[in-house]
PDB file of C-alpha atoms in Angstrom:
ATOM      1  CA  MET T   1     -33.911  35.027   5.498  1.00 50.00           C
ATOM      2  CA  ALA T   2     -31.315  34.401   8.198  1.00 55.00           C
ATOM      3  CA  ILE T   3     -32.194  30.710   8.414  1.00 60.00           C
ATOM      4  CA  PRO T   4     -31.484  29.888   4.733  1.00 64.00           C
ATOM      5  CA  SER T   5     -28.122  31.695   4.958  1.00 65.00           C
ATOM      6  CA  ALA T   6     -27.211  29.722   8.060  1.00 57.00           C
ATOM      7  CA  VAL T   7     -28.262  26.508   6.328  1.00 60.00           C
ATOM      8  CA  LYS T   8     -26.048  27.402   3.344  1.00 58.00           C
ATOM      9  CA  VAL T   9     -23.087  28.122   5.614  1.00 51.00           C
ATOM     10  CA  ILE T  10     -23.583  24.806   7.432  1.00 61.00           C
ATOM     11  CA  ALA T  11     -23.977  22.923   4.135  1.00 50.00           C
ATOM     12  CA  VAL T  12     -20.785  24.480   2.746  1.00 51.00           C
ATOM     13  CA  ALA T  13     -18.933  23.706   5.991  1.00 44.00           C
ATOM     14  CA  VAL T  14     -20.115  20.081   5.965  1.00 46.00           C
ATOM     15  CA  ALA T  15     -19.168  19.679   2.293  1.00 42.00           C
ATOM     16  CA  ALA T  16     -15.743  21.238   2.887  1.00 38.00           C
ATOM     17  CA  GLY T  17     -15.207  18.986   5.878  1.00 42.00           C
ATOM     18  CA  ALA T  18     -16.125  15.908   3.852  1.00 40.00           C
ATOM     19  CA  VAL T  19     -13.761  16.899   1.040  1.00 39.00           C
ATOM     20  CA  GLY T  20     -11.020  17.547   3.596  1.00 41.00           C
ATOM     21  CA  LEU T  21     -11.615  14.189   5.261  1.00 41.00           C
ATOM     22  CA  LEU T  22     -11.442  12.332   1.941  1.00 42.00           C
ATOM     23  CA  ALA T  23      -8.365  14.305   0.866  1.00 43.00           C
ATOM     24  CA  GLY T  24      -6.685  13.442   4.154  1.00 45.00           C
ATOM     25  CA  GLN T  25      -7.517   9.793   3.670  1.00 41.00           C
ATOM     26  CA  MET T  26      -6.113   9.843   0.143  1.00 40.00           C
ATOM     27  CA  VAL T  27      -2.941  11.818   0.859  1.00 42.00           C
ATOM     28  CA  GLY T  28      -2.201   9.966   4.084  1.00 45.00           C
ATOM     29  CA  GLY T  29      -2.295   6.662   2.197  1.00 47.00           C
ATOM     30  CA  GLY T  30      -3.339   4.692   5.248  1.00 53.00           C
ATOM     31  CA  GLY T  31      -6.938   5.819   5.616  1.00 76.00           C
ATOM     32  CA  TRP T  32     -10.004   3.673   5.149  1.00 80.00           C
ATOM     33  CA  PHE T  33     -11.060   5.425   1.922  1.00 87.00           C
ATOM     34  CA  ALA T  34      -7.675   4.881   0.265  1.00 84.00           C
ATOM     35  CA  ARG T  35      -8.133   1.161   0.931  1.00 82.00           C
ATOM     36  CA  THR T  36     -11.429   0.962  -0.957  1.00 88.00           C
ATOM     37  CA  GLU T  37     -11.650   0.207  -4.669  1.00 84.00           C
ATOM     38  CA  LEU T  38     -13.218   3.620  -5.332  1.00 90.00           C
ATOM     39  CA  GLY T  39     -10.519   5.346  -3.282  1.00 91.00           C
ATOM     40  CA  GLN T  40      -7.792   3.510  -5.164  1.00 89.00           C
ATOM     41  CA  ARG T  41      -9.274   4.391  -8.546  1.00 86.00           C
ATOM     42  CA  MET T  42      -9.515   8.059  -7.558  1.00 92.00           C
ATOM     43  CA  LEU T  43      -5.966   8.073  -6.178  1.00 88.00           C
ATOM     44  CA  GLN T  44      -4.582   6.400  -9.298  1.00 85.00           C
ATOM     45  CA  ALA T  45      -6.413   8.842 -11.576  1.00 87.00           C
ATOM     46  CA  GLU T  46      -4.947  11.767  -9.624  1.00 92.00           C
ATOM     47  CA  LEU T  47      -1.430  10.300  -9.706  1.00 89.00           C
ATOM     48  CA  LYS T  48      -1.732   9.630 -13.446  1.00 87.00           C
ATOM     49  CA  MET T  49      -2.643  13.280 -14.064  1.00 90.00           C
ATOM     50  CA  GLN T  50       0.399  14.425 -12.051  1.00 91.00           C
ATOM     51  CA  ALA T  51       2.865  11.976 -13.619  1.00 87.00           C
ATOM     52  CA  PRO T  52       5.000  12.629 -16.661  1.00 89.00           C
ATOM     53  CA  LYS T  53       3.765  10.837 -19.763  1.00 91.00           C
ATOM     54  CA  PRO T  54       5.491   7.469 -20.266  1.00 91.00           C
ATOM     55  CA  PRO T  55       7.703   7.169 -23.355  1.00 93.00           C
ATOM     56  CA  ALA T  56       5.513   6.943 -26.470  1.00 93.00           C
ATOM     57  CA  ASP T  57       6.902   3.535 -27.483  1.00 96.00           C
ATOM     58  CA  LEU T  58       6.439   1.975 -24.010  1.00 96.00           C
ATOM     59  CA  ALA T  59       3.577  -0.513 -23.563  1.00 94.00           C
ATOM     60  CA  VAL T  60       1.683   0.350 -20.367  1.00 95.00           C
ATOM     61  CA  ALA T  61      -0.863  -1.990 -18.750  1.00 95.00           C
ATOM     62  CA  GLU T  62      -4.505  -0.929 -18.695  1.00 94.00           C
ATOM     63  CA  ARG T  63      -7.112  -2.428 -16.379  1.00 94.00           C
ATOM     64  CA  GLY T  64      -8.908  -5.320 -18.103  1.00 96.00           C
ATOM     65  CA  GLN T  65      -6.173  -5.732 -20.734  1.00 97.00           C
ATOM     66  CA  PRO T  66      -3.222  -8.154 -20.935  1.00 97.00           C
ATOM     67  CA  ILE T  67      -0.103  -6.790 -19.276  1.00 97.00           C
ATOM     68  CA  PRO T  68       2.933  -6.171 -21.487  1.00 96.00           C
ATOM     69  CA  ALA T  69       5.525  -8.929 -21.380  1.00 96.00           C
ATOM     70  CA  LEU T  70       8.229  -8.189 -18.799  1.00 97.00           C
ATOM     71  CA  ARG T  71      11.662  -9.821 -18.883  1.00 98.00           C
ATOM     72  CA  LEU T  72      13.566  -9.197 -15.660  1.00 98.00           C
ATOM     73  CA  PRO T  73      16.505 -10.859 -13.899  1.00 98.00           C
ATOM     74  CA  ASP T  74      16.141 -12.698 -10.625  1.00 97.00           C
ATOM     75  CA  LEU T  75      18.731 -12.303  -7.866  1.00 95.00           C
ATOM     76  CA  ALA T  76      20.983 -14.847  -9.579  1.00 95.00           C
ATOM     77  CA  GLY T  77      20.843 -12.877 -12.827  1.00 96.00           C
ATOM     78  CA  GLN T  78      18.610 -15.385 -14.613  1.00 98.00           C
ATOM     79  CA  PRO T  79      15.898 -13.796 -16.795  1.00 98.00           C
ATOM     80  CA  VAL T  80      12.257 -14.414 -15.889  1.00 98.00           C
ATOM     81  CA  GLU T  81       9.400 -13.589 -18.263  1.00 98.00           C
ATOM     82  CA  LEU T  82       6.160 -12.323 -16.789  1.00 97.00           C
ATOM     83  CA  PRO T  83       3.416 -13.386 -17.011  1.00 97.00           C
ATOM     84  CA  LYS T  84       4.680 -16.310 -19.135  1.00 97.00           C
ATOM     85  CA  ALA T  85       6.762 -17.931 -16.354  1.00 97.00           C
ATOM     86  CA  TYR T  86       3.579 -18.434 -14.297  1.00 96.00           C
ATOM     87  CA  ALA T  87       1.068 -18.980 -17.094  1.00 94.00           C
ATOM     88  CA  GLY T  88      -2.293 -20.224 -15.870  1.00 94.00           C
ATOM     89  CA  ARG T  89      -1.885 -18.802 -12.348  1.00 96.00           C
ATOM     90  CA  PRO T  90      -3.042 -15.459 -10.982  1.00 98.00           C
ATOM     91  CA  LEU T  91      -0.145 -13.170 -10.063  1.00 98.00           C
ATOM     92  CA  LEU T  92       0.171 -10.571  -7.344  1.00 98.00           C
ATOM     93  CA  ILE T  93       3.109  -8.405  -8.393  1.00 98.00           C
ATOM     94  CA  ASN T  94       4.491  -6.043  -5.761  1.00 98.00           C
ATOM     95  CA  VAL T  95       6.880  -3.273  -6.840  1.00 98.00           C
ATOM     96  CA  TRP T  96       9.136  -2.149  -3.983  1.00 98.00           C
ATOM     97  CA  ALA T  97      12.617  -0.978  -2.976  1.00 97.00           C
ATOM     98  CA  SER T  98      14.886  -1.758  -0.029  1.00 96.00           C
ATOM     99  CA  TRP T  99      14.946   1.927   0.999  1.00 95.00           C
ATOM    100  CA  CYS T 100      11.109   2.267   1.029  1.00 96.00           C
ATOM    101  CA  GLY T 101       9.784   2.146   4.616  1.00 95.00           C
ATOM    102  CA  PRO T 102       6.142   1.287   3.743  1.00 96.00           C
ATOM    103  CA  CYS T 103       7.391  -1.438   1.361  1.00 96.00           C
ATOM    104  CA  ILE T 104       9.413  -3.052   4.120  1.00 94.00           C
ATOM    105  CA  LYS T 105       6.517  -2.825   6.580  1.00 94.00           C
ATOM    106  CA  GLU T 106       4.147  -4.742   4.267  1.00 95.00           C
ATOM    107  CA  MET T 107       6.587  -7.538   3.326  1.00 96.00           C
ATOM    108  CA  PRO T 108       5.588  -9.882   6.191  1.00 95.00           C
ATOM    109  CA  GLU T 109       1.962  -9.608   5.035  1.00 96.00           C
ATOM    110  CA  LEU T 110       2.956 -10.385   1.433  1.00 97.00           C
ATOM    111  CA  ASP T 111       5.048 -13.319   2.650  1.00 97.00           C
ATOM    112  CA  ARG T 112       2.187 -14.659   4.777  1.00 97.00           C
ATOM    113  CA  TYR T 113      -0.176 -14.447   1.825  1.00 97.00           C
ATOM    114  CA  ALA T 114       2.337 -16.072  -0.556  1.00 97.00           C
ATOM    115  CA  ARG T 115       2.846 -19.030   1.787  1.00 96.00           C
ATOM    116  CA  SER T 116      -0.924 -19.488   2.160  1.00 96.00           C
ATOM    117  CA  GLN T 117      -1.359 -19.942  -1.604  1.00 96.00           C
ATOM    118  CA  GLY T 118       0.513 -23.204  -2.043  1.00 91.00           C
ATOM    119  CA  ALA T 119       1.586 -24.467  -5.451  1.00 89.00           C
ATOM    120  CA  THR T 120      -1.602 -23.631  -7.343  1.00 91.00           C
ATOM    121  CA  GLY T 121      -2.919 -20.392  -5.812  1.00 96.00           C
ATOM    122  CA  THR T 122      -1.943 -16.812  -6.554  1.00 97.00           C
ATOM    123  CA  GLN T 123       1.797 -16.437  -7.158  1.00 98.00           C
ATOM    124  CA  VAL T 124       3.321 -13.451  -5.354  1.00 98.00           C
ATOM    125  CA  ILE T 125       6.287 -11.828  -7.093  1.00 98.00           C
ATOM    126  CA  GLY T 126       8.343  -8.909  -5.833  1.00 98.00           C
ATOM    127  CA  ILE T 127       9.993  -6.531  -8.301  1.00 98.00           C
ATOM    128  CA  ALA T 128      12.670  -4.464  -6.566  1.00 98.00           C
ATOM    129  CA  LEU T 129      13.477  -1.133  -8.202  1.00 98.00           C
ATOM    130  CA  ASP T 130      16.904  -1.347  -6.672  1.00 96.00           C
ATOM    131  CA  ASN T 131      20.368  -2.821  -7.154  1.00 94.00           C
ATOM    132  CA  ALA T 132      21.121  -6.496  -6.554  1.00 95.00           C
ATOM    133  CA  GLU T 133      23.595  -5.909  -3.700  1.00 95.00           C
ATOM    134  CA  ASP T 134      21.204  -3.792  -1.621  1.00 96.00           C
ATOM    135  CA  VAL T 135      18.293  -6.173  -2.239  1.00 97.00           C
ATOM    136  CA  SER T 136      20.354  -9.254  -1.336  1.00 96.00           C
ATOM    137  CA  ALA T 137      21.621  -7.599   1.855  1.00 96.00           C
ATOM    138  CA  PHE T 138      18.078  -6.566   2.770  1.00 94.00           C
ATOM    139  CA  LEU T 139      16.697 -10.070   2.170  1.00 96.00           C
ATOM    140  CA  GLN T 140      19.341 -11.508   4.507  1.00 95.00           C
ATOM    141  CA  ARG T 141      17.692  -9.462   7.277  1.00 93.00           C
ATOM    142  CA  VAL T 142      14.074  -9.782   6.074  1.00 92.00           C
ATOM    143  CA  PRO T 143      13.729 -13.046   4.114  1.00 94.00           C
ATOM    144  CA  VAL T 144      10.637 -13.769   2.052  1.00 96.00           C
ATOM    145  CA  HIS T 145       9.395 -16.989   0.440  1.00 94.00           C
ATOM    146  CA  TYR T 146       8.411 -15.610  -2.953  1.00 97.00           C
ATOM    147  CA  PRO T 147      10.487 -14.761  -6.041  1.00 98.00           C
ATOM    148  CA  ILE T 148      12.213 -11.390  -6.214  1.00 98.00           C
ATOM    149  CA  LEU T 149      13.095  -9.859  -9.565  1.00 98.00           C
ATOM    150  CA  LEU T 150      15.152  -6.722 -10.224  1.00 98.00           C
ATOM    151  CA  ASP T 151      14.680  -3.609 -12.317  1.00 98.00           C
ATOM    152  CA  ALA T 152      16.302  -0.195 -12.468  1.00 96.00           C
ATOM    153  CA  PRO T 153      14.017   2.694 -11.472  1.00 96.00           C
ATOM    154  CA  GLY T 154      13.169   5.124 -14.232  1.00 95.00           C
ATOM    155  CA  PRO T 155      10.618   6.132 -16.867  1.00 95.00           C
ATOM    156  CA  ARG T 156      10.632   2.643 -18.438  1.00 96.00           C
ATOM    157  CA  ASP T 157      10.674   0.483 -15.301  1.00 97.00           C
ATOM    158  CA  ALA T 158       8.298  -2.389 -14.537  1.00 98.00           C
ATOM    159  CA  GLY T 159       6.160  -0.235 -12.244  1.00 97.00           C
ATOM    160  CA  VAL T 160       5.481   2.233 -15.063  1.00 97.00           C
ATOM    161  CA  GLN T 161       4.712  -0.648 -17.442  1.00 97.00           C
ATOM    162  CA  LEU T 162       2.279  -2.040 -14.876  1.00 98.00           C
ATOM    163  CA  GLY T 163       0.339   1.240 -14.739  1.00 96.00           C
ATOM    164  CA  ASN T 164       2.196   3.326 -12.134  1.00 95.00           C
ATOM    165  CA  PRO T 165       3.636   6.298 -14.104  1.00 92.00           C
ATOM    166  CA  LYS T 166       4.159   8.403 -10.947  1.00 93.00           C
ATOM    167  CA  GLY T 167       6.388   5.697  -9.460  1.00 94.00           C
ATOM    168  CA  VAL T 168       4.771   5.651  -5.996  1.00 94.00           C
ATOM    169  CA  LEU T 169       5.981   2.722  -3.871  1.00 96.00           C
ATOM    170  CA  PRO T 170       4.840   0.257  -2.845  1.00 97.00           C
ATOM    171  CA  TYR T 171       2.659  -0.535  -5.833  1.00 97.00           C
ATOM    172  CA  SER T 172       0.855  -3.836  -6.392  1.00 98.00           C
ATOM    173  CA  VAL T 173      -1.168  -5.324  -9.211  1.00 98.00           C
ATOM    174  CA  LEU T 174      -3.338  -8.402  -9.439  1.00 98.00           C
ATOM    175  CA  ILE T 175      -3.047 -10.233 -12.756  1.00 98.00           C
ATOM    176  CA  GLY T 176      -5.596 -12.878 -13.734  1.00 97.00           C
ATOM    177  CA  ALA T 177      -4.570 -16.357 -14.835  1.00 96.00           C
ATOM    178  CA  ASP T 178      -5.193 -15.123 -18.404  1.00 96.00           C
ATOM    179  CA  GLY T 179      -2.572 -12.363 -18.027  1.00 97.00           C
ATOM    180  CA  ARG T 180      -5.049  -9.461 -17.723  1.00 97.00           C
ATOM    181  CA  LEU T 181      -4.648  -6.629 -15.242  1.00 97.00           C
ATOM    182  CA  LEU T 182      -7.492  -6.953 -12.711  1.00 97.00           C
ATOM    183  CA  LYS T 183      -6.577  -4.603  -9.854  1.00 96.00           C
ATOM    184  CA  GLN T 184      -4.046  -1.936  -8.938  1.00 96.00           C
ATOM    185  CA  ARG T 185      -2.997  -0.827  -5.476  1.00 96.00           C
ATOM    186  CA  VAL T 186      -0.981   2.231  -4.480  1.00 95.00           C
ATOM    187  CA  GLY T 187       0.352   2.008  -0.941  1.00 94.00           C
ATOM    188  CA  PRO T 188       1.031  -0.779   1.541  1.00 95.00           C
ATOM    189  CA  PHE T 189      -1.229  -3.600   2.620  1.00 94.00           C
ATOM    190  CA  VAL T 190      -2.001  -3.970   6.314  1.00 92.00           C
ATOM    191  CA  ASP T 191      -2.160  -7.296   8.129  1.00 91.00           C
ATOM    192  CA  GLY T 192      -4.878  -9.581   6.780  1.00 91.00           C
ATOM    193  CA  GLU T 193      -5.861  -7.232   3.953  1.00 92.00           C
ATOM    194  CA  ILE T 194      -4.510  -9.066   0.903  1.00 95.00           C
ATOM    195  CA  ASP T 195      -6.878 -12.025   1.171  1.00 94.00           C
ATOM    196  CA  GLY T 196      -9.946  -9.865   0.546  1.00 92.00           C
ATOM    197  CA  TRP T 197      -8.220  -7.640  -2.023  1.00 93.00           C
ATOM    198  CA  ALA T 198      -6.989 -10.555  -4.142  1.00 92.00           C
ATOM    199  CA  ARG T 199     -10.371 -12.330  -4.342  1.00 87.00           C
TER     200      ARG T 199
END
């Protein structure tokens, strides 16, 4: 009888360790599991359960469906409509802020990927949940070669509309050339990671 009890204790310990390892990967944001599609889906489901409900009249993107139309100003104050402004091209939209350390750390990777896409590949777009002065000052220090749009953070911001009700930054989405939401990503990309993710 002692052997089955020991086996049960070991099985429970192994299961608890596995759950702890996965939880650590998810919460830490930088672990291997959080970078997998399954890990991202689990993380997003958990964040959605924790988040306040978006306003009832707000259109929120769902995976596989067209994203709601977004109309946001660029740094010069000119309105840009997404996805209409880049119709026929896939879009990688990255929601960030100048005060967000992980956002800043991933910007060189986003810039590298954007430059590799040329005029017909995936269009990278940054949406800063920030004010124009802080973003402009930041981009003087850390320039990027992709368009930056602005939005005010809050319960109706572009991140929420793109399926991020908890408002975790950075947050990225991949939009197909037909305007449908294909992938969501909570947390920063590491060097070389976007190429595989955006396929």
